[in-house]
Coordinates of C-alpha atoms in Angstrom, one line a residue:
M8 CA -93.0 -9.1 -36.5
A9 CA -89.6 -8.6 -38.1
G10 CA -88.6 -11.1 -40.7
T11 CA -85.5 -12.2 -42.5
A12 CA -83.8 -9.5 -44.5
R13 CA -84.3 -10.0 -48.2
P14 CA -82.1 -8.2 -50.7
I15 CA -84.0 -7.0 -53.8
R16 CA -82.2 -7.6 -57.1
L17 CA -83.2 -6.3 -60.5
P18 CA -82.8 -8.5 -63.6
W19 CA -80.6 -5.8 -65.2
P20 CA -76.9 -5.1 -64.5
R21 CA -76.0 -1.9 -62.7
S22 CA -74.6 -0.6 -66.0
F23 CA -78.3 -0.4 -67.2
F24 CA -78.6 2.8 -65.1
P25 CA -76.8 6.1 -66.1
K26 CA -73.8 7.0 -64.0
H27 CA -74.3 10.8 -63.5
T28 CA -77.8 11.6 -64.7
C29 CA -81.0 9.6 -64.5
S30 CA -83.7 9.4 -67.2
L31 CA -85.6 6.7 -65.3
S32 CA -89.1 7.9 -64.7
I33 CA -91.9 5.9 -63.2
G34 CA -94.4 7.8 -65.4
D35 CA -92.6 6.9 -68.6
F36 CA -90.7 3.7 -67.8
I37 CA -91.6 0.9 -70.1
L38 CA -91.0 -2.6 -68.8
P39 CA -89.8 -5.4 -71.1
R40 CA -92.6 -7.7 -72.3
I41 CA -92.1 -10.2 -69.4
R42 CA -94.1 -10.9 -66.3
V43 CA -92.6 -8.8 -63.5
V44 CA -93.4 -9.7 -59.9
I45 CA -94.3 -7.1 -57.4
P46 CA -90.9 -7.0 -55.6
T47 CA -89.2 -6.2 -58.9
L48 CA -91.8 -3.5 -59.6
L49 CA -91.1 -2.1 -56.2
A50 CA -87.4 -2.0 -56.8
I51 CA -87.9 -0.2 -60.1
G52 CA -90.4 2.2 -58.6
I53 CA -88.2 3.2 -55.6
A54 CA -85.1 3.5 -57.7
G55 CA -87.0 5.8 -60.1
A56 CA -88.4 7.9 -57.3
A57 CA -85.0 8.6 -55.9
C58 CA -82.8 8.6 -59.0
G59 CA -82.8 12.3 -59.4
Q60 CA -80.5 12.4 -56.3
A61 CA -77.7 10.7 -58.1
M62 CA -76.3 14.0 -59.4
K63 CA -72.7 15.1 -59.6
N64 CA -73.1 17.8 -56.9
D65 CA -74.7 15.5 -54.4
S66 CA -72.7 14.1 -51.5
S67 CA -73.8 10.6 -52.4
P68 CA -72.1 8.3 -55.0
A69 CA -72.9 9.4 -58.6
R70 CA -74.8 6.3 -59.5
V71 CA -78.3 4.8 -59.1
E72 CA -78.8 1.8 -56.8
V73 CA -81.8 -0.3 -55.9
P74 CA -83.0 -0.7 -52.3
K75 CA -80.6 -2.7 -50.2
V76 CA -82.8 -4.6 -47.8
E77 CA -86.5 -5.2 -46.9
R78 CA -87.9 -6.7 -43.8
E79 CA -91.4 -7.8 -43.0
G80 CA -92.9 -5.6 -40.3
V81 CA -95.1 -2.6 -39.7
W82 CA -93.4 0.8 -39.8
Q83 CA -93.1 2.4 -36.4
S84 CA -93.2 6.1 -35.7
T85 CA -90.2 8.1 -34.4
P86 CA -90.2 9.4 -30.8
G87 CA -92.8 11.9 -30.1
G88 CA -95.2 10.6 -32.8
T89 CA -98.6 9.0 -32.2
Q90 CA -99.6 6.6 -34.9
V91 CA -103.4 6.5 -35.5
P92 CA -105.3 4.1 -37.8
L93 CA -107.2 5.9 -40.6
W94 CA -110.1 3.5 -40.9
P95 CA -112.2 1.5 -38.4
A96 CA -111.0 -2.1 -38.3
N97 CA -114.3 -3.4 -39.6
V98 CA -114.3 -1.2 -42.7
P99 CA -113.3 -3.3 -45.8
L100 CA -110.6 -1.5 -47.8
A101 CA -109.5 -2.0 -51.3
K102 CA -106.1 -3.6 -51.2
P103 CA -103.0 -2.3 -52.9
D104 CA -101.2 -4.4 -55.6
S105 CA -99.3 -6.4 -53.0
G106 CA -101.1 -9.7 -53.1
D107 CA -101.1 -11.2 -49.6
R108 CA -97.7 -9.9 -48.6
P109 CA -97.5 -8.3 -45.1
E110 CA -96.4 -4.7 -44.7
T111 CA -92.7 -4.3 -45.3
T112 CA -90.1 -1.7 -44.4
G113 CA -86.7 -1.2 -45.8
N114 CA -83.9 1.2 -46.6
G115 CA -83.2 2.7 -50.0
S116 CA -80.4 4.2 -52.1
P117 CA -78.9 6.3 -53.6
L118 CA -77.8 8.1 -50.5
V119 CA -79.5 11.5 -49.9
G120 CA -77.4 14.0 -48.0
G121 CA -74.9 11.2 -47.3
R122 CA -77.6 9.0 -45.6
K123 CA -79.9 6.1 -46.5
W124 CA -83.6 6.7 -46.5
H125 CA -86.3 4.4 -45.3
W126 CA -89.6 3.3 -46.8
A127 CA -92.7 1.3 -46.1
T128 CA -94.6 -0.8 -48.7
Y129 CA -97.3 -3.4 -49.0
V130 CA -99.4 -1.1 -46.8
T131 CA -102.9 -2.4 -46.4
R132 CA -103.9 -0.6 -43.2
P133 CA -102.9 3.0 -43.6
T134 CA -102.2 5.3 -40.7
M135 CA -101.5 8.9 -39.8
T136 CA -98.8 9.8 -37.3
V137 CA -99.3 13.0 -35.3
Y138 CA -96.5 15.1 -34.0
R139 CA -97.3 18.0 -31.7
P140 CA -95.7 21.4 -32.1
K141 CA -92.6 22.2 -30.1
G142 CA -93.1 25.3 -28.0
R143 CA -95.8 27.6 -29.1
N144 CA -98.8 26.3 -30.9
T145 CA -100.0 28.3 -33.9
G146 CA -103.0 26.1 -34.5
V147 CA -101.7 25.3 -38.1
T148 CA -101.5 21.7 -39.2
M149 CA -99.4 20.3 -42.0
L150 CA -100.4 16.9 -43.4
V151 CA -97.3 15.4 -45.1
L152 CA -97.6 13.0 -48.0
P153 CA -94.3 11.4 -48.8
G154 CA -93.3 10.2 -52.3
G155 CA -92.2 6.8 -53.5
G156 CA -93.6 6.4 -57.0
F157 CA -96.8 4.8 -55.7
Y158 CA -94.6 1.7 -55.0
A159 CA -93.6 2.7 -51.4
V160 CA -93.8 5.6 -49.0
A161 CA -90.5 7.4 -48.1
M162 CA -91.3 7.6 -44.4
D163 CA -88.3 9.5 -43.1
L164 CA -86.8 11.5 -46.0
E165 CA -90.1 13.0 -47.0
G166 CA -92.1 12.4 -43.8
T167 CA -90.8 12.4 -40.3
E168 CA -87.8 14.6 -41.1
V169 CA -90.2 17.2 -42.5
C170 CA -92.1 17.0 -39.3
D171 CA -88.9 17.8 -37.3
W172 CA -88.9 21.2 -39.1
V173 CA -92.7 21.8 -39.1
T174 CA -93.1 21.2 -35.4
R175 CA -90.3 23.6 -34.6
Q176 CA -92.3 26.3 -36.4
G177 CA -95.2 25.9 -34.0
M178 CA -97.3 23.7 -36.3
T179 CA -98.8 20.2 -35.8
C180 CA -97.4 17.8 -38.3
V181 CA -99.0 14.6 -39.5
V182 CA -97.3 12.0 -41.7
L183 CA -99.6 9.9 -43.9
K184 CA -98.7 6.3 -44.5
Y185 CA -101.0 5.5 -47.4
R186 CA -101.8 2.3 -49.2
T187 CA -99.1 1.1 -51.6
P188 CA -98.0 -0.2 -54.0
Q189 CA -100.5 0.7 -56.7
V190 CA -99.5 0.0 -60.3
W191 CA -100.7 2.5 -62.9
P192 CA -102.1 0.6 -66.0
K193 CA -101.1 1.4 -69.6
E194 CA -103.3 1.8 -72.6
N195 CA -101.9 2.2 -76.1
G196 CA -98.5 2.9 -74.6
E197 CA -99.8 5.7 -72.4
Q198 CA -100.0 5.5 -68.6
Q199 CA -103.5 5.7 -67.2
R200 CA -104.7 6.9 -63.8
P201 CA -106.1 4.0 -61.7
K202 CA -109.9 4.2 -61.4
V203 CA -109.6 4.2 -57.6
L204 CA -106.6 6.1 -56.3
L205 CA -106.0 4.5 -52.9
G206 CA -103.6 7.2 -51.6
L207 CA -106.2 9.9 -52.4
E208 CA -108.8 8.1 -50.3
D209 CA -106.4 7.8 -47.4
A210 CA -105.4 11.5 -47.7
Q211 CA -109.1 12.7 -47.7
R212 CA -109.8 10.4 -44.8
A213 CA -106.9 12.0 -42.8
I214 CA -108.2 15.5 -43.5
G215 CA -111.6 14.5 -42.2
L216 CA -110.2 13.0 -39.1
L217 CA -108.1 16.0 -38.3
R218 CA -111.0 18.4 -38.7
Q219 CA -113.3 16.2 -36.6
R220 CA -110.6 15.9 -33.8
A221 CA -109.4 19.5 -34.0
S222 CA -110.1 20.1 -30.3
T223 CA -108.4 16.9 -29.3
Y224 CA -105.2 17.8 -31.2
G225 CA -105.4 21.6 -30.3
I226 CA -105.5 22.6 -34.0
D227 CA -107.5 25.1 -36.1
P228 CA -109.8 23.1 -38.4
R229 CA -109.6 26.1 -40.9
K230 CA -105.8 25.9 -41.0
I231 CA -105.1 22.4 -42.2
G232 CA -102.8 22.2 -45.2
V233 CA -100.9 19.6 -47.1
I234 CA -97.4 19.2 -48.4
G235 CA -96.5 16.4 -50.9
F236 CA -93.4 15.1 -52.5
S237 CA -93.3 13.6 -56.0
A238 CA -96.1 11.0 -56.0
G239 CA -97.3 12.6 -52.8
A240 CA -97.4 15.9 -54.6
Y241 CA -99.6 14.4 -57.2
L242 CA -102.0 13.3 -54.4
V243 CA -101.9 16.9 -53.0
A244 CA -102.9 18.3 -56.4
N245 CA -105.8 15.8 -56.5
M246 CA -106.9 16.8 -53.0
S247 CA -106.8 20.5 -53.9
N248 CA -109.0 20.1 -56.9
T249 CA -111.5 17.6 -55.6
E250 CA -114.5 18.7 -53.7
E251 CA -116.2 15.4 -53.5
R252 CA -115.0 12.6 -51.3
T253 CA -113.8 9.7 -53.4
Y254 CA -115.2 6.9 -51.2
P255 CA -118.5 6.0 -49.5
L256 CA -119.3 7.7 -46.2
T257 CA -117.8 5.8 -43.3
D258 CA -118.6 7.8 -40.2
A259 CA -119.0 11.4 -38.9
A260 CA -115.4 12.3 -39.9
D261 CA -116.3 11.9 -43.5
R262 CA -118.9 14.7 -43.3
Q263 CA -116.0 17.2 -43.0
S264 CA -114.6 18.9 -46.0
P265 CA -111.8 16.8 -47.6
R266 CA -110.2 19.9 -49.3
P267 CA -107.0 21.3 -47.6
D268 CA -106.7 25.0 -46.7
F269 CA -103.3 25.4 -48.4
A270 CA -101.2 23.2 -50.5
I271 CA -97.5 22.7 -51.2
V272 CA -96.3 20.5 -54.0
A273 CA -92.6 19.6 -54.2
Y274 CA -91.2 18.1 -57.4
T275 CA -94.6 17.0 -58.6
A276 CA -95.3 14.2 -61.0
R277 CA -97.8 12.8 -63.5
M278 CA -99.4 16.1 -64.5
L279 CA -98.2 16.7 -68.0
D280 CA -99.7 15.2 -71.1
N281 CA -96.5 14.0 -72.9
S282 CA -98.5 12.9 -75.9
K283 CA -99.0 16.5 -76.9
G284 CA -95.3 17.1 -77.7
K285 CA -92.2 18.3 -76.0
N286 CA -93.2 22.0 -76.0
S287 CA -96.7 21.4 -74.7
L288 CA -97.8 22.5 -71.3
E289 CA -101.2 20.7 -71.5
L290 CA -102.3 18.6 -68.5
K291 CA -103.2 15.0 -68.7
P292 CA -107.0 14.5 -69.4
W293 CA -107.7 13.2 -65.9
V294 CA -106.0 16.2 -64.2
K295 CA -109.0 18.5 -63.3
I296 CA -108.5 22.0 -62.0
S297 CA -111.0 23.7 -59.7
A298 CA -111.3 27.5 -59.0
K299 CA -111.9 26.4 -55.4
A300 CA -108.4 25.0 -55.0
P301 CA -106.5 26.5 -52.0
P302 CA -103.5 28.8 -52.3
T303 CA -100.7 26.7 -53.6
L304 CA -96.9 26.8 -53.4
I305 CA -94.8 24.9 -55.9
I306 CA -91.2 23.9 -55.3
H307 CA -89.0 22.4 -58.1
A308 CA -85.5 22.1 -59.4
M309 CA -84.7 22.9 -63.1
N310 CA -82.4 19.9 -63.4
D311 CA -85.0 17.4 -62.0
S312 CA -84.4 14.4 -64.3
V313 CA -87.3 12.4 -63.0
D314 CA -90.1 15.0 -63.3
D315 CA -88.9 17.8 -65.5
I316 CA -89.8 21.5 -65.0
R317 CA -92.8 21.4 -67.4
Q318 CA -94.7 19.3 -64.9
P319 CA -95.1 22.1 -62.3
M320 CA -95.2 24.8 -64.9
A321 CA -98.3 23.2 -66.5
Y322 CA -100.0 22.9 -63.2
A323 CA -99.1 26.4 -62.1
L324 CA -100.5 27.9 -65.3
A325 CA -103.7 25.9 -65.0
L326 CA -104.2 27.0 -61.4
N327 CA -103.5 30.6 -62.4
D328 CA -106.0 30.4 -65.3
A329 CA -108.6 29.2 -62.8
G330 CA -107.9 32.2 -60.5
V331 CA -106.2 30.2 -57.8
P332 CA -103.4 32.0 -56.0
V333 CA -100.2 30.1 -56.9
D334 CA -96.5 30.8 -56.2
M335 CA -93.5 29.0 -57.6
R336 CA -90.0 28.7 -56.2
V337 CA -87.7 27.2 -58.8
Y338 CA -83.9 26.6 -58.4
A339 CA -81.4 25.8 -61.0
K340 CA -80.1 22.6 -59.3
G341 CA -81.4 20.1 -56.7
G342 CA -82.5 17.1 -58.7
H343 CA -85.3 15.0 -57.4
A344 CA -86.2 13.5 -54.0
F345 CA -84.0 15.7 -51.9
G346 CA -86.4 16.1 -49.0
M347 CA -84.9 18.3 -46.3
R348 CA -81.4 16.9 -46.3
P349 CA -78.7 19.5 -47.0
T350 CA -76.5 19.0 -50.1
A351 CA -74.4 21.4 -52.1
D352 CA -77.6 22.6 -53.9
P353 CA -79.1 25.7 -52.2
I354 CA -82.7 24.5 -52.7
T355 CA -82.2 21.8 -50.1
T356 CA -81.5 24.3 -47.3
Q357 CA -83.6 27.3 -48.5
W358 CA -87.0 25.8 -49.4
P359 CA -88.2 25.4 -45.8
G360 CA -87.7 29.1 -45.2
Q361 CA -89.6 29.8 -48.4
V362 CA -92.5 27.8 -47.1
E363 CA -92.5 29.6 -43.8
Q364 CA -92.5 33.0 -45.6
W365 CA -95.3 31.9 -47.9
L366 CA -97.4 30.7 -45.0
L367 CA -97.0 34.2 -43.5
N368 CA -97.9 35.8 -46.8
I369 CA -101.2 33.9 -47.1
G370 CA -102.2 34.5 -43.5
M371 CA -101.7 31.0 -42.1
L372 CA -98.9 31.9 -39.7

C-alpha cells in the first residue's frame, strides 16, 4: 500500500558534493564516526551509485543530488512484464539490512538522459519479472541485474529499459529485484565482502527457475545469460565464477546449474584490491576466478569516476589468464550509471549494438 512521501535528507550541505566530477564511491566512502540510520545510508548509496552521471557533457544538471522522494509500496512491473516470486512463501530468507521497514520505491537523481530514475529498496521478498520477446523468439534469455550500490535496485534505468531493447532483439528478458540494502562491513579501514551475499543467492535462484521452466517460457536452457550494472555487475562476476550454489537446496529448481551461459558486465565495481597501490591490477582476495566462467563482455567508460577503469581491466586480465574468452568495449567518456539513456557520449547509444554483435560472435544469436 502506498504511503506518505518522505524526502530523504543528508546531514551534509549540497556543497559537500563536487559540482562537475564525483569522487564519491560506495566502495571507498568512509562515513563519519557517528551512528548512521538506514535511510541515510540509502541516500548515500544511491547518490554514489549514480554520481558518475553528473558530468559536464550530460544533459542533466552538473551536480550530484540525493533521491527526492520515497514511498512505501512494492515495486510494480511495467506493462508486458510478469512478476514472479523467487522463493516459496514458506522458505525463511535472510533479511537485508532494513530492519522491519516495508519495501519502498522512489525516484532518484541526478537526472540521466534528462529524466529521473526509479528504484526499489528494503526488498525482503525478491522477484524476477519476465518480458517475452517481441516478434521472433531466438530462445536466448537475458537476466538483468540492476545496480544501486547494494542499497537499492535501479529498476527502470538498469532494468526495464534494458528489457525494452532486449525483447526487440528476439530475446526473453528477466529483471531481477534482489534483496537490498546490504551494508558491506569494514575491517582495518578496508571494505569486506558480506559472508552471505543476498543478491547472489537471488540471482542463482533466478537462473535455476529459468532453466527449470524453460519450456513454459519458450527459452533455451543452454542460452541463459546475464547482464549486470555496477553492483549488479559485481553479482554477475560472482555468478560467472561460482559453480556451487550459495544456499541450501530448496526444491527441484535448485538442482539446475546456477552458472550463466554468457555474461556482460557494465561499469563493474568492487573487484580491485586498492590496498596494493594505485598501479596494481590485483583483485580483492575474495574475488575468485574460474576457468569455467562463461564468455564475458565488459563495457566501461574511461572517465567513470565511481569505478575507475582499473576495475574492469583487472577482471579482464584475470579471466584471460584463466583461459576464459573475454572482450572489452571501452569508451573515452560516459561516466557511470548511464543505462540505455542517450546522452552526448557515444557509449550510451553504441553499447547495445556492441552487445548484439558480441552475442552473434559467440554463437548465442
